[in-house]
Coordinates of C-alpha atoms and ligand atoms in Angstrom, one line a residue:
X1 CA 15.1 40.5 34.9
X2 CA 17.7 38.8 37.0
X3 CA 16.5 36.0 39.6
X4 CA 17.4 39.4 42.6
X5 CA 15.7 41.6 40.7
X6 CA 12.1 39.8 40.8
X7 CA 9.3 40.4 43.3
X8 CA 8.4 38.1 45.8
X9 CA 5.5 37.6 44.0
X10 CA 6.4 37.8 40.8
X11 CA 8.7 34.3 42.3
X12 CA 5.6 32.7 43.9
X13 CA 3.9 33.6 40.4
X14 CA 6.3 31.8 38.5
X15 CA 6.2 28.5 40.3
X16 CA 2.8 28.1 41.0
X17 CA 0.7 29.2 38.0
X18 CA 1.1 27.7 34.8
X19 CA 0.8 29.9 31.9
X20 CA 0.8 29.2 28.4
X21 CA 3.6 29.7 26.1
X22 CA 3.3 30.0 21.9
X23 CA 6.0 28.6 19.6
X24 CA 7.9 32.0 20.2
X25 CA 8.4 31.5 23.3
X26 CA 9.0 28.1 24.1
X27 CA 10.3 26.8 21.1
X28 CA 14.2 27.6 19.7
X29 CA 15.1 29.0 16.4
X30 CA 16.8 25.9 15.1
X31 CA 13.3 23.7 16.1
X32 CA 11.4 26.6 14.0
X33 CA 13.5 26.6 10.8
X34 CA 13.1 22.2 11.6
X35 CA 9.6 22.3 11.6
X36 CA 9.2 24.6 8.3
X37 CA 11.5 22.0 6.5
X38 CA 9.2 19.1 7.8
X39 CA 6.4 20.6 6.2
X40 CA 7.8 20.6 3.0
X41 CA 7.6 16.5 2.4
X42 CA 4.3 16.7 4.2
X43 CA 2.4 19.0 2.1
X44 CA 3.4 16.7 -0.7
X45 CA 2.3 13.7 0.7
X46 CA -1.1 15.5 0.9
X47 CA -0.7 16.0 -2.8
X48 CA -0.5 12.7 -3.5
X49 CA -2.8 10.6 -0.8
X50 CA -6.1 12.5 -0.7
X51 CA -8.3 9.3 0.1
X52 CA -7.3 6.5 2.4
X53 CA -6.1 4.1 -0.6
X54 CA -3.8 7.0 -1.9
X55 CA -2.7 7.0 1.6
X56 CA -1.9 3.5 2.1
X57 CA 0.2 3.2 -0.9
X58 CA 1.8 6.8 0.1
X59 CA 3.0 4.9 3.4
X60 CA 4.1 2.4 1.8
X61 CA 6.3 3.4 -0.3
X62 CA 8.0 5.7 2.5
X63 CA 7.5 2.8 4.8
X64 CA 10.2 0.7 1.6
X65 CA 12.4 3.3 0.9
X66 CA 13.1 3.1 4.7
X67 CA 13.4 -0.8 4.7
X68 CA 10.1 -1.9 6.4
X69 CA 8.9 -5.1 4.4
X70 CA 5.4 -6.7 4.3
X71 CA 4.5 -8.7 7.0
X72 CA 2.3 -11.6 6.4
X73 CA 0.2 -12.9 9.6
X74 CA 2.1 -15.9 11.4
X75 CA 5.4 -15.2 10.1
X76 CA 7.7 -15.4 12.4
X77 CA 9.8 -12.1 13.4
X78 CA 13.0 -11.2 15.7
X79 CA 13.7 -7.7 17.2
X80 CA 15.0 -5.0 14.9
X81 CA 13.1 -6.2 12.2
X82 CA 10.6 -3.5 10.3
X83 CA 7.6 -4.4 8.6
X84 CA 4.0 -3.1 7.2
X85 CA 0.5 -4.8 6.9
X86 CA -1.9 -3.5 4.9
X87 CA -5.0 -4.2 5.5
X88 CA -7.2 -4.5 2.5
X89 CA -5.4 -1.7 0.4
X90 CA -7.1 1.0 2.9
X91 CA -5.3 1.0 6.5
X92 CA -2.1 0.6 7.1
X93 CA -0.2 -0.7 9.9
X94 CA 3.5 0.0 10.5
X95 CA 5.7 -1.4 13.3
X96 CA 8.9 -2.3 14.5
X97 CA 10.4 -5.0 17.0
X98 CA 11.5 -4.1 20.1
X99 CA 14.5 -5.4 21.6
X100 CA 12.9 -5.7 24.9
X101 CA 10.4 -8.4 25.6
X102 CA 6.7 -7.8 23.6
X103 CA 5.3 -8.7 27.3
X104 CA 6.4 -4.8 28.3
X105 CA 4.3 -3.2 26.3
X106 CA 3.6 -2.2 22.9
X107 CA 4.0 1.9 22.0
X108 CA 1.1 2.6 19.6
X109 CA 0.3 5.6 17.7
X110 CA -2.8 5.8 15.6
X111 CA -4.2 8.5 13.4
X112 CA -6.6 8.2 10.9
X113 CA -6.1 8.8 7.1
X114 CA -9.9 9.0 5.5
X115 CA -11.1 12.5 5.4
X116 CA -14.8 13.9 5.0
X117 CA -16.1 14.3 0.9
X118 CA -18.5 13.5 -1.0
X119 CA -18.5 9.5 -2.5
X120 CA -20.5 8.9 -5.8
X121 CA -23.9 6.6 -5.1
X122 CA -23.9 3.4 -6.6
X123 CA -26.5 5.2 -9.4
X124 CA -24.8 8.2 -10.1
X125 CA -24.8 9.3 -13.6
X126 CA -27.9 11.0 -15.0
X127 CA -28.8 13.2 -17.5
X128 CA -31.3 16.9 -17.3
X129 CA -31.6 19.7 -19.5
X130 CA -28.7 19.2 -21.5
X131 CA -26.0 18.5 -18.6
X132 CA -24.8 15.2 -17.1
X133 CA -24.5 14.8 -14.2
X134 CA -22.7 12.5 -10.7
X135 CA -25.0 11.8 -7.7
X136 CA -23.5 12.5 -4.5
X137 CA -23.7 10.5 -1.0
X138 CA -21.6 13.0 1.5
X139 CA -19.0 10.7 3.8
X140 CA -18.3 12.3 7.1
X141 CA -19.1 15.3 8.9
X142 CA -19.5 18.6 6.0
X143 CA -20.9 21.5 6.1
X144 CA -22.6 21.0 3.1
X145 CA -23.1 25.1 1.5
X146 CA -18.9 24.4 1.2
X147 CA -18.9 22.0 -1.1
X148 CA -20.6 24.4 -3.7
X149 CA -18.4 26.2 -6.7
X150 CA -15.1 25.3 -5.8
X151 CA -12.7 22.8 -8.1
X152 CA -13.8 18.8 -7.5
X153 CA -11.7 16.0 -8.3
X154 CA -12.6 12.5 -8.9
X155 CA -10.7 9.5 -6.6
X156 CA -10.9 6.2 -6.8
X157 CA -11.6 2.7 -7.7
X158 CA -13.8 0.3 -9.3
X159 CA -14.1 -3.4 -9.5
X160 CA -15.0 -3.9 -13.5
X161 CA -17.5 -6.9 -14.6
X162 CA -14.8 -8.7 -15.2
X163 CA -13.2 -8.8 -11.8
X164 CA -10.6 -6.5 -12.9
X165 CA -10.1 -2.9 -10.9
X166 CA -9.0 0.6 -12.0
X167 CA -8.0 3.4 -10.4
X168 CA -9.1 6.8 -11.4
X169 CA -7.6 10.3 -10.3
X170 CA -9.1 13.2 -12.9
X171 CA -8.1 16.2 -11.8
X172 CA -4.9 16.8 -10.2
X173 CA -3.2 17.6 -13.1
X174 CA -3.0 20.9 -14.4
X175 CA -4.1 19.4 -17.6
X176 CA -6.9 17.5 -16.3
X177 CA -10.9 18.6 -16.5
X178 CA -12.4 19.6 -13.0
X179 CA -16.0 18.6 -11.7
X180 CA -18.3 21.1 -10.3
X181 CA -21.8 21.6 -8.3
X182 CA -23.4 24.8 -9.0
X183 CA -25.1 27.7 -6.6
X184 CA -27.5 30.1 -6.9
X185 CA -26.9 33.7 -8.0
X186 CA -27.3 36.2 -5.4
X187 CA -30.1 37.9 -7.5
X188 CA -32.3 35.1 -7.0
X189 CA -31.7 33.8 -3.4
X190 CA -34.1 35.8 -1.8
X191 CA -35.9 32.7 -0.8
X192 CA -32.8 30.3 -0.4
X193 CA -30.6 33.1 1.8
X194 CA -33.7 33.5 4.4
X195 CA -33.1 29.4 5.2
X196 CA -31.2 28.1 7.9
X197 CA -27.7 27.4 6.8
X198 CA -27.6 23.9 8.1
X199 CA -30.9 23.5 5.4
X200 CA -30.2 25.4 2.4
X201 CA -28.6 23.0 0.6
X202 CA -30.3 19.5 -0.1
X203 CA -28.0 16.9 0.1
X204 CA -29.6 15.2 -2.8
X205 CA -28.3 18.6 -4.9
X206 CA -25.0 17.9 -4.0
X207 CA -24.5 16.5 -7.8
X208 CA -21.4 17.4 -9.7
X209 CA -21.6 18.4 -13.3
X210 CA -19.2 16.5 -15.4
X211 CA -20.5 16.4 -19.5
X212 CA -22.5 19.0 -22.0
X213 CA -21.7 17.1 -24.4
X214 CA -24.4 15.5 -26.5
X215 CA -23.4 11.9 -28.1
X216 CA -24.1 12.7 -31.7
X217 CA -26.8 10.2 -32.8
X218 CA -30.1 10.9 -33.2
X219 CA -31.8 7.2 -32.4
X220 CA -30.5 7.4 -28.8
X221 CA -31.9 9.1 -25.5
X222 CA -30.0 10.4 -23.0
X223 CA -27.1 11.5 -25.2
X224 CA -25.1 13.8 -23.0
X225 CA -24.8 10.8 -20.7
X226 CA -24.0 8.2 -22.9
X227 CA -21.0 10.8 -24.2
X228 CA -19.8 10.9 -20.8
X229 CA -20.3 7.2 -20.5
X230 CA -18.9 6.7 -23.4
X231 CA -15.5 8.7 -23.1
X232 CA -15.1 7.0 -19.7
X233 CA -15.0 4.0 -21.6
X234 CA -12.2 5.3 -24.0
X235 CA -10.4 6.1 -21.1
X236 CA -11.0 3.7 -18.6
X237 CA -12.6 0.5 -20.2
X238 CA -15.6 1.5 -17.8
X239 CA -19.4 0.7 -18.4
X240 CA -22.7 1.8 -16.2
X241 CA -22.7 -1.5 -14.3
X242 CA -19.3 -1.4 -13.2
X243 CA -20.2 2.0 -11.0
X244 CA -21.9 0.0 -8.9
X245 CA -18.8 -1.7 -8.1
X246 CA -17.0 1.2 -7.4
X247 CA -15.9 3.2 -4.8
X248 CA -15.4 6.8 -6.1
X249 CA -15.3 10.1 -4.5
X250 CA -15.2 13.7 -5.3
X251 CA -12.3 15.6 -3.2
X252 CA -11.7 19.2 -3.5
X253 CA -8.8 19.7 -6.4
X254 CA -6.6 22.0 -4.5
X255 CA -3.1 21.6 -3.6
X256 CA -1.5 22.4 -0.1
X257 CA -0.4 26.1 -0.3
X258 CA 1.4 28.3 3.2
X259 CA -0.9 30.6 4.1
X260 CA -0.2 34.0 5.1
X261 CA 2.9 36.5 3.8
X262 CA 5.5 34.5 6.9
X263 CA 4.4 31.3 5.3
X264 CA 4.0 29.7 8.9
X265 CA 0.7 28.7 7.9
X266 CA -0.4 25.9 6.0
X267 CA -3.7 24.6 3.9
X268 CA -4.7 21.6 2.6
X269 CA -8.1 19.3 1.9
X270 CA -7.6 16.0 5.0
X271 CA -5.0 17.9 7.1
X272 CA -7.8 16.2 9.5
X273 CA -5.8 14.0 10.2
X274 CA -3.8 13.2 7.6
X275 CA -1.9 16.3 9.5
X276 CA -1.4 13.1 12.4
X277 CA -0.7 10.5 10.4
X278 CA 2.6 11.5 8.4
X279 CA 4.6 12.7 11.5
X280 CA 3.1 9.3 13.4
X281 CA 4.7 7.4 10.3
X282 CA 8.1 9.6 10.2
X283 CA 8.4 9.4 14.2
X284 CA 8.2 5.8 14.0
X285 CA 10.6 5.3 11.1
X286 CA 13.1 7.7 12.3
X287 CA 12.8 6.0 16.2
X288 CA 16.4 4.3 15.9
X289 CA 16.8 0.9 17.9
X290 CA 13.6 1.3 20.1
X291 CA 13.6 -0.6 23.6
X292 CA 9.6 -1.4 23.1
X293 CA 7.7 -2.9 19.4
X294 CA 6.7 0.6 18.3
X295 CA 3.7 0.2 16.3
X296 CA 2.0 2.7 14.0
X297 CA -1.5 2.9 12.8
X298 CA -2.8 4.3 9.7
X299 CA -6.8 3.9 10.0
X300 CA -10.0 3.8 7.8
X301 CA -13.3 5.0 8.2
X302 CA -12.9 7.1 11.6
X303 CA -15.3 10.3 10.2
X304 CA -18.5 8.0 10.4
X305 CA -17.6 6.1 13.3
X306 CA -14.9 3.5 12.3
X307 CA -17.0 0.5 11.2
X308 CA -16.4 -1.7 9.6
X309 CA -12.8 -4.0 8.8
X310 CA -10.7 -1.5 7.9
X311 CA -11.6 0.8 11.0
X312 CA -10.3 1.3 14.5
X313 CA -13.5 -0.5 15.8
X314 CA -12.6 -4.2 13.7
X315 CA -10.7 -6.9 15.7
X316 CA -7.5 -6.0 13.4
X317 CA -5.3 -4.2 16.2
X318 CA -5.9 -7.0 19.3
X319 CA -5.0 -9.9 16.0
X320 CA -2.3 -8.4 15.1
X321 CA -1.2 -8.0 19.0
X322 CA -1.9 -11.7 19.3
X323 CA -0.1 -12.9 16.1
X324 CA 3.1 -10.9 17.4
X325 CA 2.6 -12.3 21.1
X326 CA 2.3 -15.8 19.4
X327 CA 5.7 -15.4 17.3
X328 CA 7.8 -13.8 20.2
X329 CA 6.2 -15.9 22.9
X330 CA 4.3 -13.3 25.0
X331 CA 1.0 -13.7 26.2
X332 CA -1.6 -11.3 24.8
X333 CA -3.6 -10.3 27.4
X334 CA -0.1 -9.4 29.2
X335 CA 1.1 -7.3 26.3
X336 CA -1.9 -5.6 25.9
X337 CA -2.2 -4.5 29.3
X338 CA 0.8 -2.9 29.6
X339 CA 1.1 -1.5 26.3
X340 CA 0.3 2.4 25.8
X341 CA -1.5 4.5 22.8
X342 CA -0.9 7.5 21.6
X343 CA -4.5 8.5 19.7
X344 CA -3.3 11.0 17.3
X345 CA -6.4 13.4 15.6
X346 CA -6.9 16.9 15.4
X347 CA -8.2 19.3 17.6
X348 CA -10.8 22.3 17.0
X349 CA -8.3 25.3 17.3
X350 CA -10.1 28.6 19.0
X351 CA -11.2 30.7 16.4
X352 CA -11.6 34.3 17.1
X353 CA -14.4 35.0 14.3
X354 CA -16.2 32.0 16.4
X355 CA -14.9 32.7 19.8
X356 CA -18.4 32.0 21.3
X357 CA -18.2 28.5 20.6
X358 CA -15.0 27.8 22.6
X359 CA -13.9 28.0 26.5
X360 CA -11.1 30.4 25.8
X361 CA -9.4 28.7 28.7
X362 CA -9.9 25.4 27.7
X363 CA -9.5 25.3 24.0
X364 CA -6.8 24.3 21.9
X365 CA -4.7 27.5 20.1
X366 CA -3.1 27.7 17.1
X367 CA 0.9 28.5 17.3
X368 CA 0.8 27.1 20.8
X369 CA 2.3 23.0 19.8
X370 CA 1.1 19.1 20.3
X371 CA -2.0 19.2 22.0
X372 CA -2.9 16.3 24.4
X373 CA -6.4 16.0 24.5
X374 CA -7.5 14.1 28.2
X375 CA -11.6 13.7 26.9
X376 CA -13.6 14.0 23.3
X377 CA -17.5 13.1 23.2
X378 CA -20.0 15.2 24.1
X379 CA -22.3 16.5 26.7
X380 CA -21.7 14.7 29.9
X381 CA -18.4 13.3 28.3
X382 CA -20.5 10.4 26.4
X383 CA -18.6 8.5 23.8
X384 CA -15.5 9.0 25.0
X385 CA -12.1 7.4 26.5
X386 CA -11.3 9.8 29.0
X387 CA -7.6 9.3 30.2
X388 CA -6.4 8.4 33.4
X389 CA -4.5 11.1 35.6
X390 CA -1.6 8.6 35.9
X391 CA -1.5 8.0 32.2
X392 CA -1.8 12.2 31.1
X393 CA -0.1 12.7 33.5
X394 CA 2.7 10.3 32.1
X395 CA 2.5 12.2 28.9
X396 CA 3.0 15.6 30.0
X397 CA 5.6 14.3 31.9
X398 CA 7.7 13.0 29.0
X399 CA 6.7 16.1 26.9
X400 CA 8.1 18.5 29.6
X401 CA 11.4 16.3 30.0
X402 CA 12.0 16.5 26.0
X403 CA 10.9 20.0 25.7
X404 CA 8.3 19.6 23.9
X405 CA 5.6 22.5 23.6
X406 CA 2.1 21.3 24.4
X407 CA -1.1 22.3 25.5
X408 CA -4.5 21.0 26.8
X409 CA -7.8 21.2 24.5
X410 CA -11.5 20.1 24.4
X411 CA -13.7 20.2 21.4
X412 CA -15.6 23.7 22.1
X413 CA -18.2 24.4 25.0
X414 CA -20.0 21.6 26.5
X415 CA -22.9 21.5 25.0
X416 CA -22.2 23.5 21.5
X417 CA -21.6 20.1 19.9
X418 CA -18.5 17.2 20.0
X419 CA -16.8 14.9 18.7
X420 CA -14.7 11.4 18.7
X421 CA -11.8 9.3 18.0
X422 CA -10.5 6.2 17.7
X423 CA -9.1 6.6 21.0
X424 CA -12.1 5.0 23.2
X425 CA -12.2 2.1 20.4
X426 CA -8.4 1.2 21.3
X427 CA -8.7 1.8 25.1
X428 CA -11.5 -0.6 25.4
X429 CA -8.6 -3.3 24.5
X430 CA -7.5 -3.0 27.6
X431 CA -4.6 -0.2 26.8
X432 CA -4.0 3.3 28.2
X433 CA -4.6 5.6 25.3
X434 CA -4.7 9.5 25.3
X435 CA -5.8 11.8 22.4
X436 CA -2.7 14.3 21.2
X437 CA -2.6 16.2 17.9
X438 CA -2.7 19.4 15.7
X439 CA -5.0 22.3 16.2
X440 CA -6.8 22.9 13.4
X441 CA -8.8 25.9 12.0
X442 CA -11.9 25.5 9.8
X443 CA -11.8 21.8 10.9
X444 CA -13.9 19.5 8.0
X445 CA -13.7 22.8 5.2
X446 CA -12.3 21.6 1.9
X447 CA -9.2 23.5 2.7
X448 CA -8.4 23.2 6.3
X449 CA -5.2 25.2 8.1
X450 CA -2.6 24.6 10.6
X451 CA 0.6 25.7 11.8
X452 CA 3.8 23.9 10.6
X453 CA 5.1 24.4 14.2
X454 CA 2.3 22.6 15.4
X455 CA 2.8 19.9 13.2
X456 CA 6.8 19.6 13.6
X457 CA 5.6 19.5 17.8
X458 CA 3.3 16.8 17.0
X459 CA 5.9 14.7 15.1
X460 CA 8.6 15.3 18.0
X461 CA 5.7 14.1 20.5
X462 CA 5.4 10.5 18.8
X463 CA 9.1 10.5 18.6
X464 CA 9.8 11.2 22.2
X465 CA 6.8 8.5 22.9
X466 CA 8.3 5.9 20.5
X467 CA 12.0 6.4 22.1
X468 CA 10.9 6.2 25.5
X469 CA 12.1 3.2 27.3
X470 CA 10.7 3.3 30.4
X471 CA 9.5 -0.3 32.1
X472 CA 5.8 0.4 31.7
Ligands
LIG1 MN1 -10.0 13.2 12.8
LIG2 MN1 -12.7 14.3 11.3

């Protein structure tokens, strides 16, 4: 329709009303093609990096390929130099020193690389009725029933009694065995099916079947347990005593795969939050000669509250800013006050199957681009970084000016539940922070779904943020 043919009301509506756009209305075919390509290596990253340690290793590999070098606290740095810093192998900081003074602020982005899973308990191995099992303690928010009868892989690291470390990964190769938690057959589930879903699975029963053969010796008890330990000893040199100094977990033994005949949706374990971590890292590495110092964080422990030295509540970020400030002759208080941050994490995509828990006017939707989430939290906006109008305005304008498709999001209806991100732990250091990220279907399920276009818009959002030369 030409401009002359539009009625006064149509023109007025275009001027005044904000209409949401899908990626098919808001993005060129060229950008949509680029999005599909971008998600091919993303899927490989997902398959290689299922735990925070694996994500750090993969992040370092990608960064080294692009000329990044390890950073040591206290060393000198120069504009244009590219570094990474591994915090205990469980969180990763990657940065490029900008061409202008550090006191003009750092462009920080942060995403987490831990995902909900089943950690092994300290004494995990036991035998019962001819089976050997591993006892688990779930990590992060899970719906327990989703972890029954799915293929599970064992990942992790063990510190042996001699002090040596050994990495374990069983269940990812086609030829590997898998681990498995049983469920009750429907024929005998009358009583169980009458229970509330949240009570149907006792967390102490999330025990994985790992061996069914006895050790061939009449003189020993717990023969199946001994057979399991014996096989683990042959392969990894482990004893039961080593397992009390281990970080082992069971994760879904599934690979990232396209969903739907059109192949624009991608399913994987742990999109939350590698679906933001991967684009964020690429956007840092793809930003040539940044004006501001740009800085990306792979954070650990977000799913359990960001505690500990590798979580975002630790002093590692202000310490690193202090170190860089010292090296570049800047005042770290000034640096933090002028820095900006994108807290990159997923949001709950509207799901028509569960429409009643969403405010449809404020929910995020699959295929509408990157989500800007002003606040998270629960109830009366408790436990949230509620970004200022000035800062969300700056981000919205940056996205509009760069032709990046975005939407806003709120995590469900006001009292339906709630959740948080690392945003408040960063903004507490006097750094303007806002949440951005990818809308996810079935968040925290063993197999989550995202739109490849939304992933790419998140990448373009992080790239525009890193490339922006605005003074503050
Ligand atoms: Mn998350
Ligand atoms: Mn999460």
